[in-house]
Short mmCIF file of N, CA, C and O in Angstrom, two decimals:
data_model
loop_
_atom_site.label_atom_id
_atom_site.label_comp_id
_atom_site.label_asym_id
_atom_site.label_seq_id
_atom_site.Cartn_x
_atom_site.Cartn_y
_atom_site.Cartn_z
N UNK V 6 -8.95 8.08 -49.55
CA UNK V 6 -7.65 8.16 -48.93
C UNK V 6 -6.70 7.29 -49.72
O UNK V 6 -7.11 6.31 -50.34
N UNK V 7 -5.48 7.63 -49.70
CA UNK V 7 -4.61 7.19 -50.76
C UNK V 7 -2.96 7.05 -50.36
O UNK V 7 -2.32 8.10 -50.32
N UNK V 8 -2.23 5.73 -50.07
CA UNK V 8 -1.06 5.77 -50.05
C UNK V 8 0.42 5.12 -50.41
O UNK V 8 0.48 3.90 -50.56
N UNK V 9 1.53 5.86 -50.53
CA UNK V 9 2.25 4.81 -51.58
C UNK V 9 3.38 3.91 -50.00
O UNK V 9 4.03 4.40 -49.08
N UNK V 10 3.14 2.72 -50.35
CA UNK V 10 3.73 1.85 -49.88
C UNK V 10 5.75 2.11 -50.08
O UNK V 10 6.24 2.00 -51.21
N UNK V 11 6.39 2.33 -49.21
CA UNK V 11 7.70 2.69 -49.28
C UNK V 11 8.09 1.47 -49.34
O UNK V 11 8.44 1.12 -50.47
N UNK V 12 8.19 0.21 -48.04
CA UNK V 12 8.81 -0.51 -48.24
C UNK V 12 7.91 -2.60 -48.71
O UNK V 12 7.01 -3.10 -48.04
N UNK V 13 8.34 -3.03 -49.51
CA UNK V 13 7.86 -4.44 -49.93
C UNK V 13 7.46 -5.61 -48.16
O UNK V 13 8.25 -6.17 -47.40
N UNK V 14 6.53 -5.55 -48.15
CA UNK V 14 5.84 -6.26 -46.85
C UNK V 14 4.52 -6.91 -47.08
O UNK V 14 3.70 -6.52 -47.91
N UNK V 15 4.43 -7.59 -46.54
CA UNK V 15 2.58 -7.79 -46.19
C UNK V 15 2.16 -7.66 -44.73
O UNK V 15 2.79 -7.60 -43.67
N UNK V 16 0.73 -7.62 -45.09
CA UNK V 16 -0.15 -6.84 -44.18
C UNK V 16 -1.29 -8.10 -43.69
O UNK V 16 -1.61 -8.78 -44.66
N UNK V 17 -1.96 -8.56 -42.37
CA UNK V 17 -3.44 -8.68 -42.55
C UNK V 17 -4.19 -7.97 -42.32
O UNK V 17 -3.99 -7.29 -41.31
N UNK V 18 -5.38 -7.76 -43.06
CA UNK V 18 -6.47 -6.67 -43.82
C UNK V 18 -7.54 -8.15 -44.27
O UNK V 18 -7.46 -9.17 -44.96
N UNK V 19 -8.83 -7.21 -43.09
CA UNK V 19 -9.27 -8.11 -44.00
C UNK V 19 -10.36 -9.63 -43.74
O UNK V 19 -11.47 -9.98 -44.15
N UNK V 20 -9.29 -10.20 -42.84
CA UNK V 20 -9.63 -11.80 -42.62
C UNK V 20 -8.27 -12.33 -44.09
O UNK V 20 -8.49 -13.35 -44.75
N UNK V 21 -7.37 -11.72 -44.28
CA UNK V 21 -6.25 -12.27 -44.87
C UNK V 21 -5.46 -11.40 -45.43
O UNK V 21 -5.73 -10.22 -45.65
N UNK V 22 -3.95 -12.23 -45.82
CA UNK V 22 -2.68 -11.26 -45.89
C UNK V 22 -2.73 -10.58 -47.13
O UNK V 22 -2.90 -11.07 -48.25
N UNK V 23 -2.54 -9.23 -46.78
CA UNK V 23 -2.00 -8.68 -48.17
C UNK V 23 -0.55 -8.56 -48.69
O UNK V 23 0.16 -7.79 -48.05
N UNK V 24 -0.01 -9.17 -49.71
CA UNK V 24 0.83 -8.36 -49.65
C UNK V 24 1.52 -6.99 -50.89
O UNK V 24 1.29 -6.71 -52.07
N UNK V 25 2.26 -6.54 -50.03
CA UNK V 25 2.69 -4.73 -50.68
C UNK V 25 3.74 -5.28 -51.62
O UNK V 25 4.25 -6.39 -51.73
N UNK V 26 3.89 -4.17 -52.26
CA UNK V 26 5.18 -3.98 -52.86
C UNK V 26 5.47 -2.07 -53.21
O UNK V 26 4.72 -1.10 -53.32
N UNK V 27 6.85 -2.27 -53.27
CA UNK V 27 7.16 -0.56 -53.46
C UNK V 27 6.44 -0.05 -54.25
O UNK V 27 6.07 -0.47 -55.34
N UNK V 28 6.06 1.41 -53.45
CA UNK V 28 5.71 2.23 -54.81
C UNK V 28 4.65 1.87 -55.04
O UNK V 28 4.28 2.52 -56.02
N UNK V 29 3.46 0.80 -54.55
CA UNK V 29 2.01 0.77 -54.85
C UNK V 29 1.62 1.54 -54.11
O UNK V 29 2.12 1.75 -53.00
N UNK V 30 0.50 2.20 -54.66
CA UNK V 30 -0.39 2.71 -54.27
C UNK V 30 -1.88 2.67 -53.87
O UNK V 30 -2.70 2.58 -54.78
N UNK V 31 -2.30 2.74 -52.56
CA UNK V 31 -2.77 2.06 -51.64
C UNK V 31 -4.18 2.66 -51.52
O UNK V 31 -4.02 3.80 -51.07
N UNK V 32 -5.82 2.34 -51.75
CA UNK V 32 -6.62 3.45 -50.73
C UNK V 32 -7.44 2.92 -50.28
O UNK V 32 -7.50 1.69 -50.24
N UNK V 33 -8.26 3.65 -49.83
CA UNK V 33 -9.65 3.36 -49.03
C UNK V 33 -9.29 3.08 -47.85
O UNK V 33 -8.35 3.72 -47.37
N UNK V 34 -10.24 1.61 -46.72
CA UNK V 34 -9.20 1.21 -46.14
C UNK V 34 -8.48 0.64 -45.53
O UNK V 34 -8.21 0.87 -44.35
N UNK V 35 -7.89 -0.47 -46.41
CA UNK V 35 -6.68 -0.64 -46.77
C UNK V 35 -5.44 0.29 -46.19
O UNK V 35 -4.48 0.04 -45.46
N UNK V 36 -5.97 1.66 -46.93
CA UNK V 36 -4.80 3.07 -46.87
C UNK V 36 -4.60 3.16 -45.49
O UNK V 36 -3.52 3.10 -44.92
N UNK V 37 -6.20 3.39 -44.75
CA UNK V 37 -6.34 3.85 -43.68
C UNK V 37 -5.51 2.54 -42.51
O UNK V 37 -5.05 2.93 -41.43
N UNK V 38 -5.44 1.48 -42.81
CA UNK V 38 -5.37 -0.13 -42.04
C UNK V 38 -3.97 0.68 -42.03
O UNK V 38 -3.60 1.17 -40.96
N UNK V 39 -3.06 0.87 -43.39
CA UNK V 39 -1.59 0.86 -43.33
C UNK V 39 -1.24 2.20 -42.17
O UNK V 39 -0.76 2.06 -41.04
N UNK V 40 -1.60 3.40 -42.80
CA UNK V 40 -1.17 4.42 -41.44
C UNK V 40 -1.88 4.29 -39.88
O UNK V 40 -1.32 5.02 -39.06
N UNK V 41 -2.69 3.70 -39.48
CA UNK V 41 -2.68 3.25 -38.14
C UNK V 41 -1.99 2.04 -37.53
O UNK V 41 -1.79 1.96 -36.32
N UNK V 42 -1.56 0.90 -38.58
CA UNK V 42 -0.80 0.07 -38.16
C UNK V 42 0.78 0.83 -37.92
O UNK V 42 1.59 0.27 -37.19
N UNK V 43 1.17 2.39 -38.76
CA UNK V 43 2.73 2.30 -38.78
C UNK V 43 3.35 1.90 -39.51
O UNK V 43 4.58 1.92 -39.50
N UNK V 44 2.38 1.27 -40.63
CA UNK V 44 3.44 1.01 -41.94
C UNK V 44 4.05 1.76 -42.54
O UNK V 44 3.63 2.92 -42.52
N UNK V 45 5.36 1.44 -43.37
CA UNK V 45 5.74 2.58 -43.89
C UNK V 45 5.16 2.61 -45.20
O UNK V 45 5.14 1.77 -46.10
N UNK V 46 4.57 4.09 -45.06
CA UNK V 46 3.41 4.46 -46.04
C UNK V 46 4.25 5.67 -46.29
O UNK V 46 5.34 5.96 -45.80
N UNK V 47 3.31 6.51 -47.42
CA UNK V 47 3.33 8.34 -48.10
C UNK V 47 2.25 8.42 -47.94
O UNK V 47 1.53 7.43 -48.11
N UNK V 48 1.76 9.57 -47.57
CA UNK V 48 0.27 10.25 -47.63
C UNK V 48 0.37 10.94 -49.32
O UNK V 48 1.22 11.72 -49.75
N UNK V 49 -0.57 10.44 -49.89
CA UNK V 49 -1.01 10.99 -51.50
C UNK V 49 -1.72 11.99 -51.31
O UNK V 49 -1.47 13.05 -51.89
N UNK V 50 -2.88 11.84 -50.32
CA UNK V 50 -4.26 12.79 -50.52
C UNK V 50 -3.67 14.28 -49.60
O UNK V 50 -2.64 14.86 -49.27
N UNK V 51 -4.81 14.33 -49.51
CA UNK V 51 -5.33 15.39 -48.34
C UNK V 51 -5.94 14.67 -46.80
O UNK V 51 -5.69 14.90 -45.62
N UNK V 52 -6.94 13.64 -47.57
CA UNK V 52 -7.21 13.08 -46.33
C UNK V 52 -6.12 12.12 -45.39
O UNK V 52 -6.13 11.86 -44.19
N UNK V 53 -5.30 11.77 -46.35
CA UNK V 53 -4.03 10.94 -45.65
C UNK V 53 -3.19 11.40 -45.00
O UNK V 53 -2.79 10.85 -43.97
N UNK V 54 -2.56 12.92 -45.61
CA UNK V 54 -1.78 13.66 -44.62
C UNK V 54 -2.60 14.45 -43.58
O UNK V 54 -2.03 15.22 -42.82
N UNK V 55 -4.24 14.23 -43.52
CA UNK V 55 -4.12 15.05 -42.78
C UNK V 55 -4.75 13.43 -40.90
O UNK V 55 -5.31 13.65 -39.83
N UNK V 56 -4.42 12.63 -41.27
CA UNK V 56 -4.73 11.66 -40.36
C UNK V 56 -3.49 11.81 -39.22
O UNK V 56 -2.28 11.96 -39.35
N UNK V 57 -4.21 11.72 -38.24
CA UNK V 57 -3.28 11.76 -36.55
C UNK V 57 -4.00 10.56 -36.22
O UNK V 57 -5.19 10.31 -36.39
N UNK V 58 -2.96 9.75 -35.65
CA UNK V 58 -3.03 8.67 -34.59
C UNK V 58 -4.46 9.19 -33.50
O UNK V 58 -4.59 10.40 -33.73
N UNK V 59 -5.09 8.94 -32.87
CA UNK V 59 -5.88 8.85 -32.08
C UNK V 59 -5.31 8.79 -30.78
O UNK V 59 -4.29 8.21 -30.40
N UNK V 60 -6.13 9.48 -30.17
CA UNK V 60 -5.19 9.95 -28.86
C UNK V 60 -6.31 9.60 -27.90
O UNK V 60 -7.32 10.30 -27.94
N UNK V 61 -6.22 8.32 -26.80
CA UNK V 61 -6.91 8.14 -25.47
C UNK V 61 -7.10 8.31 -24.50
O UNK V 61 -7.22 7.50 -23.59
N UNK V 62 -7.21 10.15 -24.49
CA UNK V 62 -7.33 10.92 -23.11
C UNK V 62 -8.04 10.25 -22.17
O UNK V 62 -7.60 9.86 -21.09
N UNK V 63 -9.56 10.06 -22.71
CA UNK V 63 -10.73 9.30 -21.65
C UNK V 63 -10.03 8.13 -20.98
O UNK V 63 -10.29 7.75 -19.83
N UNK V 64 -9.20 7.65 -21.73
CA UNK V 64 -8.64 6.04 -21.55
C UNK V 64 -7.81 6.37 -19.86
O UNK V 64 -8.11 5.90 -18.76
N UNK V 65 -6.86 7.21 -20.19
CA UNK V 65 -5.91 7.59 -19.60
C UNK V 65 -6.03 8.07 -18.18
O UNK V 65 -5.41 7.87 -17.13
N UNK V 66 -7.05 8.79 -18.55
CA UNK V 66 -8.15 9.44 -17.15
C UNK V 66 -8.27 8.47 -16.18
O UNK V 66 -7.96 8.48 -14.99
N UNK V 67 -9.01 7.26 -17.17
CA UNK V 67 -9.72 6.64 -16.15
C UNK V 67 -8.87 5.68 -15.83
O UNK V 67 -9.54 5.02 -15.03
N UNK V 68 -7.81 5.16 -15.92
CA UNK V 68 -6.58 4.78 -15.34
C UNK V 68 -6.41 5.62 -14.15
O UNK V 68 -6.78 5.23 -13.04
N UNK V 69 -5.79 6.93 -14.38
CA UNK V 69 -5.52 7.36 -13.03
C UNK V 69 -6.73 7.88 -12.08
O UNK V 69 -6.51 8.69 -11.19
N UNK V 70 -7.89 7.42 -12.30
CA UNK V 70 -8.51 7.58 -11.19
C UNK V 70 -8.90 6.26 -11.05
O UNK V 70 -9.31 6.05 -9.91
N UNK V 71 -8.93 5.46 -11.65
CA UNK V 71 -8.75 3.84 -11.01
C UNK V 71 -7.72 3.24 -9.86
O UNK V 71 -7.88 2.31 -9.07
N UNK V 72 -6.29 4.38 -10.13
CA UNK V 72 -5.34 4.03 -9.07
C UNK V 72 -5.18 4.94 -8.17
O UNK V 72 -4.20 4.88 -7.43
N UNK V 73 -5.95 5.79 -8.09
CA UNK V 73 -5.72 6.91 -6.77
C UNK V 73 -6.50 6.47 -5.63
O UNK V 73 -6.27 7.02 -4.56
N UNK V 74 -7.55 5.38 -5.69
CA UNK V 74 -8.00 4.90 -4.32
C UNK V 74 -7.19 3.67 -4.06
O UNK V 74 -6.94 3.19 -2.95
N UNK V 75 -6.75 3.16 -5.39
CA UNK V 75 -5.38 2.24 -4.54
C UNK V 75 -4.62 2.10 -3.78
O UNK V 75 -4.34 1.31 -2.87
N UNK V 76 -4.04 3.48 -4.50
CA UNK V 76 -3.06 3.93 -4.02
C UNK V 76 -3.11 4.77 -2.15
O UNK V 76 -2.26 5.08 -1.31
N UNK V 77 -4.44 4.83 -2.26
CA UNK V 77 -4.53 5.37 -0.47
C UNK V 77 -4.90 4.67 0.19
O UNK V 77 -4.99 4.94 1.39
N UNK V 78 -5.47 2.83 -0.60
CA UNK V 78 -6.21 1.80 0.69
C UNK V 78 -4.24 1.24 0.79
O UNK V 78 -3.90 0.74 1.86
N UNK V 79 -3.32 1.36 -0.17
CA UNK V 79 -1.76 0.82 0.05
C UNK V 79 -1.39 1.24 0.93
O UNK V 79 -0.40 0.59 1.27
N UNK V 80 -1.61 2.12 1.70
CA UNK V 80 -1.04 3.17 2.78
C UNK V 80 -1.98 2.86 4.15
O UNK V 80 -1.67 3.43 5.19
N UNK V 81 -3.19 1.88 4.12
CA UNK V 81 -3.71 1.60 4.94
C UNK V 81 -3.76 0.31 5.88
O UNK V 81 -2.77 -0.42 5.95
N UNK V 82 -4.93 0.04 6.60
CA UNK V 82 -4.61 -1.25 7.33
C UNK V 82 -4.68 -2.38 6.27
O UNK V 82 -5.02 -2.29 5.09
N UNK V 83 -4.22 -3.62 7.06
CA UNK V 83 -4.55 -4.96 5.87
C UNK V 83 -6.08 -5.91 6.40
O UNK V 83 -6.30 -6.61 7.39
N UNK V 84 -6.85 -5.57 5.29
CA UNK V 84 -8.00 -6.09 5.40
C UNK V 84 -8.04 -7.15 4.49
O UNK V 84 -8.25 -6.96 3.29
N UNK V 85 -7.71 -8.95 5.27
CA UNK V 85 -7.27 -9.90 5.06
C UNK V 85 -8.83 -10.54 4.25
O UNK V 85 -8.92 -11.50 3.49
N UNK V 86 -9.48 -10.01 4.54
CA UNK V 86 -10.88 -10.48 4.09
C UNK V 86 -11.55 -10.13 2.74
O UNK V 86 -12.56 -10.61 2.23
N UNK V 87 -10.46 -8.85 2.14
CA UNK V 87 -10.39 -8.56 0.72
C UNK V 87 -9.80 -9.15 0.05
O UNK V 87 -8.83 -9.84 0.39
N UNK V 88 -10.46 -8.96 -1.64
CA UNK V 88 -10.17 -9.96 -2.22
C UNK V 88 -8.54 -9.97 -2.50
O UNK V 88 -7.82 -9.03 -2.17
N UNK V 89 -8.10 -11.10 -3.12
CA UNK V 89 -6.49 -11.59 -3.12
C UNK V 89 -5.78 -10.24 -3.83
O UNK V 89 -4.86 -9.68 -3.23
N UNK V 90 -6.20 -9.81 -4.95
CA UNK V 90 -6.06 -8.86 -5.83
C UNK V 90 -5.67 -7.85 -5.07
O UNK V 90 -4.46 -7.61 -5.07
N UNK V 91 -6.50 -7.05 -4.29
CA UNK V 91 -5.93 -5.80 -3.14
C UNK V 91 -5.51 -6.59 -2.19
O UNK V 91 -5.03 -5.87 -1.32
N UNK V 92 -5.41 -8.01 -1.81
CA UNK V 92 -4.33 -8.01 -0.28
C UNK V 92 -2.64 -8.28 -1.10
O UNK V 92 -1.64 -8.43 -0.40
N UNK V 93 -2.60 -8.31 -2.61
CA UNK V 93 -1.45 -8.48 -3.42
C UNK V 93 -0.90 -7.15 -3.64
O UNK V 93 0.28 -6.83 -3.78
N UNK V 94 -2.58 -5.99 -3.65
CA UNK V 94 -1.70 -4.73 -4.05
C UNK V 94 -1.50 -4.19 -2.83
O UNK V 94 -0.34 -3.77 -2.82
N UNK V 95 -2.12 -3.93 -1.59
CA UNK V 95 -1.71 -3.78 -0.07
C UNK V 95 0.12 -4.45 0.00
O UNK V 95 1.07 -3.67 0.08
N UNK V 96 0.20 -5.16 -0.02
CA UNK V 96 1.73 -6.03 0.07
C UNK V 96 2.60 -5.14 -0.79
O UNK V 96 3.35 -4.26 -0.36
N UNK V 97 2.39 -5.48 -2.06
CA UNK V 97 3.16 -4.88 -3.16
C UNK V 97 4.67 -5.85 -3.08
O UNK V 97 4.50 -7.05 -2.88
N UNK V 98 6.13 -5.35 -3.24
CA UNK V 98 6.95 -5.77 -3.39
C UNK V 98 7.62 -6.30 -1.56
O UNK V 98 8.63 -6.93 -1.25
N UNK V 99 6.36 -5.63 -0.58
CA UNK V 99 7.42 -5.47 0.98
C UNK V 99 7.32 -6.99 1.71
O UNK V 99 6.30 -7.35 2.29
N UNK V 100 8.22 -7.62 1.64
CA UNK V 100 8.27 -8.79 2.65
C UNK V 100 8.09 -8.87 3.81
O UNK V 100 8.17 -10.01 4.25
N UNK V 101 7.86 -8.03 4.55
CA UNK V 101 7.15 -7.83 5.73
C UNK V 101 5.83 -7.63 5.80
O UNK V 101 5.24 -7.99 6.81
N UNK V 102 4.97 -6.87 4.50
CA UNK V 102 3.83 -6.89 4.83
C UNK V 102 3.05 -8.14 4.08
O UNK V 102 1.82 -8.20 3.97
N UNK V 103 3.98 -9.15 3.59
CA UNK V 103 3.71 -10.40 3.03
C UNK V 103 3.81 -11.49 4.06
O UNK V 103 3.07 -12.46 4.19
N UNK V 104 4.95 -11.13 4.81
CA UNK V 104 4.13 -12.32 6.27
C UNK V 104 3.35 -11.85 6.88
O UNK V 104 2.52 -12.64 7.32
N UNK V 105 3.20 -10.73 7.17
CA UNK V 105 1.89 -10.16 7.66
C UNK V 105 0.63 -10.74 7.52
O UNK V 105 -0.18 -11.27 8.28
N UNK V 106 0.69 -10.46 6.10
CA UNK V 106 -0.84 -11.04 5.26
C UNK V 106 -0.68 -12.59 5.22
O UNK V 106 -1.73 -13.08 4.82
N UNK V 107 0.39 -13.65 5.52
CA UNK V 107 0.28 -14.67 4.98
C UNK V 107 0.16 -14.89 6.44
O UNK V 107 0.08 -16.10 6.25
N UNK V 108 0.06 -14.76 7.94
CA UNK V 108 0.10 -14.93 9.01
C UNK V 108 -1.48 -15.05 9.06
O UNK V 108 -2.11 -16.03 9.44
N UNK V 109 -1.94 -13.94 8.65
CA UNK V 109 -3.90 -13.36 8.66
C UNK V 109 -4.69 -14.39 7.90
O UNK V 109 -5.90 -14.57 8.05
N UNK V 110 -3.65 -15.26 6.81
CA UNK V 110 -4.54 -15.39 5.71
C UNK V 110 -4.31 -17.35 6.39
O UNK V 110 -5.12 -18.25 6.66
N UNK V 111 -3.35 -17.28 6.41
CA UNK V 111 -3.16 -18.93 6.82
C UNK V 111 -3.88 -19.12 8.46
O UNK V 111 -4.01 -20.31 8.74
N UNK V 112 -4.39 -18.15 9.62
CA UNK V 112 -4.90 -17.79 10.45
C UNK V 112 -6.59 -18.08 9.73
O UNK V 112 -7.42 -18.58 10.50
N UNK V 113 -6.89 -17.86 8.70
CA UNK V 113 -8.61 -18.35 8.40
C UNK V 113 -8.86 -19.42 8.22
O UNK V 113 -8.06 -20.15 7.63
N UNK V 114 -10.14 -19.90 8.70
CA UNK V 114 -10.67 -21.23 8.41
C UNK V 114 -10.74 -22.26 7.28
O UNK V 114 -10.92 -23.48 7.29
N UNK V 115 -10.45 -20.95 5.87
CA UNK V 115 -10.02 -21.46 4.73
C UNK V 115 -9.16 -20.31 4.15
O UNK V 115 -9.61 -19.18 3.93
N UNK V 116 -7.75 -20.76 3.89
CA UNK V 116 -6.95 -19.95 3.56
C UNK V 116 -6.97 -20.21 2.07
O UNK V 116 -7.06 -21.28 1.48
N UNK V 117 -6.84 -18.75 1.49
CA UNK V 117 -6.76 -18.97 -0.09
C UNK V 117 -5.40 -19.91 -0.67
O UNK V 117 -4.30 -19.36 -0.64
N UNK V 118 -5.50 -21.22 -1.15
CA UNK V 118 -4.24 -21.74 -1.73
C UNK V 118 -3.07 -20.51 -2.76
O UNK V 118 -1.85 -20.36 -2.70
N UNK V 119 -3.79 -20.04 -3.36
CA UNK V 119 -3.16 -19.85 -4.68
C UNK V 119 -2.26 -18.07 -3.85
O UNK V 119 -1.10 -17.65 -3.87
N UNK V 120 -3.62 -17.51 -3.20
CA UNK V 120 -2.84 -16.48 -2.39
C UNK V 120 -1.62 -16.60 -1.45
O UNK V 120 -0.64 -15.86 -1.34
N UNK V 121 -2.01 -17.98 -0.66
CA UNK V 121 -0.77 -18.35 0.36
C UNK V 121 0.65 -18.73 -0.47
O UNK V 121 1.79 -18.87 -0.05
N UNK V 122 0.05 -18.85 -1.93
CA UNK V 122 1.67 -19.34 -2.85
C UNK V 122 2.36 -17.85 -2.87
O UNK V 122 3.54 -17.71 -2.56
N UNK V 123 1.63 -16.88 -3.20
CA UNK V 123 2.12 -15.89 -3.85
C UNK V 123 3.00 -15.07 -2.77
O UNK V 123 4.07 -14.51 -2.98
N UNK V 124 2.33 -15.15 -1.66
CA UNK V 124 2.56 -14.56 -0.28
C UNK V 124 4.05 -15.55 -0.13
O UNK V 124 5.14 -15.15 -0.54
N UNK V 125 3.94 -16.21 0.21
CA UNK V 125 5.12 -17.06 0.53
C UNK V 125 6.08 -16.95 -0.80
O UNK V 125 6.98 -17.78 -0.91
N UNK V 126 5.98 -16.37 -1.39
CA UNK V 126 6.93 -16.02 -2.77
C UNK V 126 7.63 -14.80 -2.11
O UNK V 126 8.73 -14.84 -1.57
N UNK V 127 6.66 -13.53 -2.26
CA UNK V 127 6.85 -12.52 -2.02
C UNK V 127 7.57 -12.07 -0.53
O UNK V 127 8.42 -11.17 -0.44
N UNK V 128 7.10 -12.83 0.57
CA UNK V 128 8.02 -13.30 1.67
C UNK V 128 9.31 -13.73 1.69
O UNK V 128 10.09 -13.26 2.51
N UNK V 129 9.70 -14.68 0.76
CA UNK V 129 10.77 -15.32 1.10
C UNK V 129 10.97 -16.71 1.11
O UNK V 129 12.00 -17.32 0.80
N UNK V 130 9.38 -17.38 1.67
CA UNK V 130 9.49 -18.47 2.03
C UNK V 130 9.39 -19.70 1.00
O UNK V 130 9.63 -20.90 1.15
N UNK V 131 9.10 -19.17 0.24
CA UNK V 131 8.72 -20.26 -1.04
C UNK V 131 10.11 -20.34 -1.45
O UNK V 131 10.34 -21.48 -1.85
N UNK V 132 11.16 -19.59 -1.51
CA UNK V 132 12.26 -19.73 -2.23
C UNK V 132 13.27 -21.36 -1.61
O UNK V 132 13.45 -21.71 -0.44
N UNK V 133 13.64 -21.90 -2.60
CA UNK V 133 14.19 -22.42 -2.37
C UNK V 133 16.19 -22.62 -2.85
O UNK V 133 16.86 -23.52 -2.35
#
């Protein structure tokens, strides 16, 4: 793979910097480092023009099915006994369902510190 460097830059490649200059010509990879970083490169070869970015369907997937049961326990009761993480995404931006939860949560025998900050943010009450 093979490509000509358009504009004078350096790169790290490697475990250290390279640097370009116009009009060199670039391969192996090196070549390959410059067109997935977005450098401004030329494709010389065949194999250079024929490279596409990589595309993370699987990635993407599993994002949205990571947030579709979120997204239906958000719409549900508040189960104060889950961890801070879902009683933060239960709340979300609503100040009402932040005293809610900070009522439930300061109501336990040991209330989470760091949760009761966030809650009282998201409430209102922390503001000063």
């Amino acid at each position: 793979m093979r490509v000509k460097v358009l504009e004078t830059g350096s790169t790290y490649y490697n475990y250290g910097v390279v640097a370009l200059a116009v009009d060199e010509e670039v391969k192996g990879g090196l070549a390959l480092h410059l067109l997935e970083t977005g450098s401004a490169v030329e494709p010389l070869d065949e194999a250079a023009k024929a490279w596409r970015p990589a595309v993370d369907e699987p990635a993407d997937s599993k994002e949205i099915e990571k947030e579709g049961p979120e997204e239906e326990s958000d719409d549900g009761e508040l189960d104060i006994d889950a961890t801070a993480a879902d009683v933060l995404g239960w709340v979300g931006d609503d100040p009402d369902r932040a005293e809610e939860a900070l009522a439930a949560e300061t109501a336990k025998d040991k209330p989470r510190s760091t949760l009761v900050k966030q809650l009282e943010r998201i409430a209102g009450d922390g503001e000063e």
